[in-house]
Coordinates of C-alpha atoms and ligand atoms in Angstrom, one line a residue:
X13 CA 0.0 0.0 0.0
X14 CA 1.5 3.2 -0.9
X15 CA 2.0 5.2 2.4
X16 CA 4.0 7.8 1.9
X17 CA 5.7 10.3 -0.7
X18 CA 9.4 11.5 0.0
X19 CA 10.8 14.7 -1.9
X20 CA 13.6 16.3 -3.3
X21 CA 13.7 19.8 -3.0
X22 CA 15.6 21.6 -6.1
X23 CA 13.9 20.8 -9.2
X24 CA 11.0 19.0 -8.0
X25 CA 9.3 21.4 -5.4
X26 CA 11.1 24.8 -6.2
X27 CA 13.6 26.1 -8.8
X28 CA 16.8 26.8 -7.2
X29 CA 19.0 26.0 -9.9
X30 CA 18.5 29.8 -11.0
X31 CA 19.9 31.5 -7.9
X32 CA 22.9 28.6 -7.7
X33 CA 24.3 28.9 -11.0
X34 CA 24.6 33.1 -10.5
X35 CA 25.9 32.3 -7.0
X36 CA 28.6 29.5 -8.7
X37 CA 29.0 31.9 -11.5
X38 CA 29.9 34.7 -9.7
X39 CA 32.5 32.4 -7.7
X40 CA 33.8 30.8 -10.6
X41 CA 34.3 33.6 -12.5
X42 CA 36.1 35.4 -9.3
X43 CA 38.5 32.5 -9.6
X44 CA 38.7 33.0 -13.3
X45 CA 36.9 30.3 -14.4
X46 CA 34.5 29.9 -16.8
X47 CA 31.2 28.6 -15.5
X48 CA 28.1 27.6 -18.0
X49 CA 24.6 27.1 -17.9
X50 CA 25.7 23.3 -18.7
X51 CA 28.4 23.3 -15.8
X52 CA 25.1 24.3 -14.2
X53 CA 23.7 21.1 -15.0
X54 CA 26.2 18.9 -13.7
X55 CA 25.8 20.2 -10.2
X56 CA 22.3 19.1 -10.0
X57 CA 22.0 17.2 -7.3
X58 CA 25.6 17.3 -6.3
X59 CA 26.5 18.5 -2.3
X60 CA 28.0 22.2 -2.0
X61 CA 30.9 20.6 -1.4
X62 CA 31.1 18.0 -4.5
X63 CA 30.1 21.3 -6.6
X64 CA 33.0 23.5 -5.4
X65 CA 35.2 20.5 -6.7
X66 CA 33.8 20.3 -9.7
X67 CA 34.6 23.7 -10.6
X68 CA 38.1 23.7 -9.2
X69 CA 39.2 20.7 -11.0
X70 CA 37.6 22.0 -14.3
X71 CA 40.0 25.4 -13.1
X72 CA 42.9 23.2 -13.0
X73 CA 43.4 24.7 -9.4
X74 CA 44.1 23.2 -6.2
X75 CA 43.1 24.7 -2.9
X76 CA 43.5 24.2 0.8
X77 CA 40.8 22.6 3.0
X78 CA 40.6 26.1 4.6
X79 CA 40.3 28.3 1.4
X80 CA 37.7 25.7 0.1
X81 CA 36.1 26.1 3.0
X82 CA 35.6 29.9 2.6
X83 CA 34.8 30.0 -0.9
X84 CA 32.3 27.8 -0.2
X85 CA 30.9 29.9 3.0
X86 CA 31.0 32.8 0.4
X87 CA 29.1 31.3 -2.4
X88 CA 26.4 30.5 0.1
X89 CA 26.3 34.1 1.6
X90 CA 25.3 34.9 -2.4
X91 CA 22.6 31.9 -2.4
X92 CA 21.3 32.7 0.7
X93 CA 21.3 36.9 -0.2
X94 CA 18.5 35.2 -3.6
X95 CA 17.0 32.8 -1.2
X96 CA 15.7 35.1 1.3
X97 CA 13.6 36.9 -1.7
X98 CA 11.7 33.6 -2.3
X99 CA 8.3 33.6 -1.7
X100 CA 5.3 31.2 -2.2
X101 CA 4.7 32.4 -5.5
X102 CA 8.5 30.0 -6.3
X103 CA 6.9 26.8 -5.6
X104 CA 6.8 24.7 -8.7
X105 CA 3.4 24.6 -9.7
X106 CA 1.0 22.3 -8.2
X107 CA 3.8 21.6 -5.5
X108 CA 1.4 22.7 -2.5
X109 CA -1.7 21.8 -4.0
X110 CA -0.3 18.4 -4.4
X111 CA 1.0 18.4 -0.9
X112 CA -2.2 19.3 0.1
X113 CA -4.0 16.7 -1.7
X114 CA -1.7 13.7 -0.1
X115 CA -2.2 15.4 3.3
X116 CA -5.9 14.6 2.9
X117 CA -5.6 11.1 2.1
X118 CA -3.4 10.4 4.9
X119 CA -0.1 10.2 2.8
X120 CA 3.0 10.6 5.2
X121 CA 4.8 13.4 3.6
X122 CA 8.8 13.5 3.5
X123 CA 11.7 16.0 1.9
X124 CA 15.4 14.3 0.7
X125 CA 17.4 16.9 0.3
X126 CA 21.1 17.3 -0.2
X127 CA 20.5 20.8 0.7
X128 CA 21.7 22.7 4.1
X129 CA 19.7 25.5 3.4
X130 CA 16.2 23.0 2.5
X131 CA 14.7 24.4 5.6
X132 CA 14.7 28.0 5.1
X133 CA 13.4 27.4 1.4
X134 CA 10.5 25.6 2.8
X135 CA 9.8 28.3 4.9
X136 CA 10.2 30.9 2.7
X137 CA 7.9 29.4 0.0
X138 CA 5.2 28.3 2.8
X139 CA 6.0 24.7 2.3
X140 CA 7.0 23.8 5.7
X141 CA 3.8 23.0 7.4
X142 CA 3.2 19.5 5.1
X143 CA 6.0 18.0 5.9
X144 CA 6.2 14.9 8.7
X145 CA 10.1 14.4 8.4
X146 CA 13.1 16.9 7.0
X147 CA 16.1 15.1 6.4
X148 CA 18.3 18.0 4.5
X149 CA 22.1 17.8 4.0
X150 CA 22.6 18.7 8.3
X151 CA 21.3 15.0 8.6
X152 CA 23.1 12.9 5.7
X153 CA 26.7 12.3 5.6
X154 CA 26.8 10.4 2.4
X155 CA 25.4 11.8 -0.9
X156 CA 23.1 10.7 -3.3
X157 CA 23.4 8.5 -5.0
X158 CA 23.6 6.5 -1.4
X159 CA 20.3 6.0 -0.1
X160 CA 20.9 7.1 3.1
X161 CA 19.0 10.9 2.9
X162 CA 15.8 8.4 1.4
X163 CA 16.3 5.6 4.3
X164 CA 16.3 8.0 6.8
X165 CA 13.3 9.9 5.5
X166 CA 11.1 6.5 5.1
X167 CA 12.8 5.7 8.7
X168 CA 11.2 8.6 10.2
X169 CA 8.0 8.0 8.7
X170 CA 8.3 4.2 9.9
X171 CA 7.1 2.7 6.3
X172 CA 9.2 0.9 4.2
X173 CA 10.8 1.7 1.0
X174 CA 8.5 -0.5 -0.8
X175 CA 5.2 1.4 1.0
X176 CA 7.2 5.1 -0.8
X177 CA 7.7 7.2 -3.6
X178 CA 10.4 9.3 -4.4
X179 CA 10.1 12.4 -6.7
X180 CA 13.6 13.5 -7.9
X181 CA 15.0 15.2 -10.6
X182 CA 18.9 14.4 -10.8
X183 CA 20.0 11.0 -12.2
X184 CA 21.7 10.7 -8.6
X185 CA 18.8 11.0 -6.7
X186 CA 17.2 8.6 -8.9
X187 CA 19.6 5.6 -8.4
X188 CA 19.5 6.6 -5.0
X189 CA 16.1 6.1 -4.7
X190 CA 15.8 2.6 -6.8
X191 CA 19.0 1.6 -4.7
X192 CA 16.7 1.7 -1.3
X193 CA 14.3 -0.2 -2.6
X194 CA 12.1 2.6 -3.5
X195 CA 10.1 3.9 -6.2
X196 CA 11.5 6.8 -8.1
X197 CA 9.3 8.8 -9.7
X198 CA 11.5 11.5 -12.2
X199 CA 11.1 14.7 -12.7
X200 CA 12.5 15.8 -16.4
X201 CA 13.1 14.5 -19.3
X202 CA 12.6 10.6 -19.9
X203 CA 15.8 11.0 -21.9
X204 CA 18.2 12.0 -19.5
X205 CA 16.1 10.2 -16.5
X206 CA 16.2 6.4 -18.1
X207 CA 16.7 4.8 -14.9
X208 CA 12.9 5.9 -13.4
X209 CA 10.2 3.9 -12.5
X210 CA 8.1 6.8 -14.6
X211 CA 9.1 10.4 -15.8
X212 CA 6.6 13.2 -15.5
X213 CA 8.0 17.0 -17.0
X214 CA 6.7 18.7 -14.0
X215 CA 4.5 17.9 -11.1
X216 CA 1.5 19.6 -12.9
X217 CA -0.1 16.6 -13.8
X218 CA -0.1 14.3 -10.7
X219 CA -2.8 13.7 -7.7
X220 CA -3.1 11.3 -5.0
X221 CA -5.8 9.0 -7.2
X222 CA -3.2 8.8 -9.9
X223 CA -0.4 8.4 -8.0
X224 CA -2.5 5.1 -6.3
X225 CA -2.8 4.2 -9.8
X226 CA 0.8 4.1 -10.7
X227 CA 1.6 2.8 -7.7
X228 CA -0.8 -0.8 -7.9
X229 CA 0.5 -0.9 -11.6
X230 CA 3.6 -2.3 -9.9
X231 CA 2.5 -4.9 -7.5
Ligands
BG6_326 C1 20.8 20.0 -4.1 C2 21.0 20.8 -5.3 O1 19.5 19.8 -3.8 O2 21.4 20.7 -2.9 C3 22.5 21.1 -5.5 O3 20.5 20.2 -6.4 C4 23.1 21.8 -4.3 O4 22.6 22.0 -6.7 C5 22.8 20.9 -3.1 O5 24.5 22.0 -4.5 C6 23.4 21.5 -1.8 O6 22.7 22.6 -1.5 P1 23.1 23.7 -0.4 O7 21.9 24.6 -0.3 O8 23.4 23.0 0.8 O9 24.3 24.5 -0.9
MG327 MG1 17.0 18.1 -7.2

């Protein structure tokens, strides 16, 4: 019986991949490196720390733990500067009224975020309230694509992986999800998302009835 629904936060629920890549940018660039949309890309998914190496190696440059430590301090001051001007108007649409609709059918509702700063997001776009468990990147210590941020979540919601769905947008997230035994549910395109259970563009589309739907297909 599908029980509950675990999310990821960039990509799926808000889009925060806007205010990252000018905050990366403007790091990148400060470092003199060159930093795309399609570098952009790349770092979907990834931890702040996993994305800072990514643009240092693609700089060719080498820093200490300690400078690495403060570029990535300051590239967060940036995020966090475009963050706090979020408001509900930035969740994805249908995000809350999908939220709302689970919440009514008694669907535990979880976030599995690689995110530090998932909280304040939440809060900012009045998201907060539907969630029954937060595990953000304060709680994990391994990255997706290791299970452990979706484990967790289905831990504090006491259901097991098989009673969940996961809604994710990056390929890691995705492996991450079938990996713990859940089902992943993309969000994207069905060409770059190949390893999903199912691939929806957006979360326009999707309510509880069909969700119980896609869910019995499988058992
Ligand atoms: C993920 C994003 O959700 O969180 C990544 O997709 C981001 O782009 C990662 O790097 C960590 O986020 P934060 O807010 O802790 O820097
Ligand atoms: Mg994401």
């Amino acid at each position: 019986m599908l029980k509950a629904c675990i999310f990821d936060l960039d990509g799926v629920l808000v889009d925060t991949a806007k205010y990252h890549f000018v905050a990366w940018q403007r790091l990148a660039n400060q470092l003199g490196i060159a930093f795309t949309e399609t570098d952009n890309e790349q770092l979907k998914g990834l931890s702040r720390d996993a994305s800072i190496s990514y643009i240092l190696k693609k700089g060719n440059i080498v820093l200490s733990e300690y400078d690495k430590q403060h570029y990535m301090a300051m590239k967060n001051e940036w995020y966090l500067a475009l963050v706090n001007t979020m408001d509900e108007s930035e969740a994805l649409p249908n995000a809350k009224e999908l939220l709302i609709n689970l919440k009514d059918n008694n669907i535990a509702i979880a976030l599995g975020s690689a995110s530090k700063n998932a909280r304040l997001i939440l809060e900012q776009t009045a998201l907060l309230p539907f969630f029954d468990s937060i595990v953000d990147g304060t709680r994990t210590t391994k990255s997706k694509p290791d299970p452990e941020v979706f484990l967790t979540a289905a831990n504090d919601l006491s259901v097991h992986p098989k009673e969940a769905i996961v809604f994710e947008d990056a390929i890691s997230g995705i492996q991450a999800a079938n990996v713990g035994g859940f089902l992943s549910l993309g969000i994207g395109e069905p060409t770059v998302l190949t390893e999903a259970v199912w691939v929806y563009p957006n979360l326009t589309s999707l309510n509880f009835e069909q969700l119980i739907n896609l869910y019995n297909s499988k058992f």
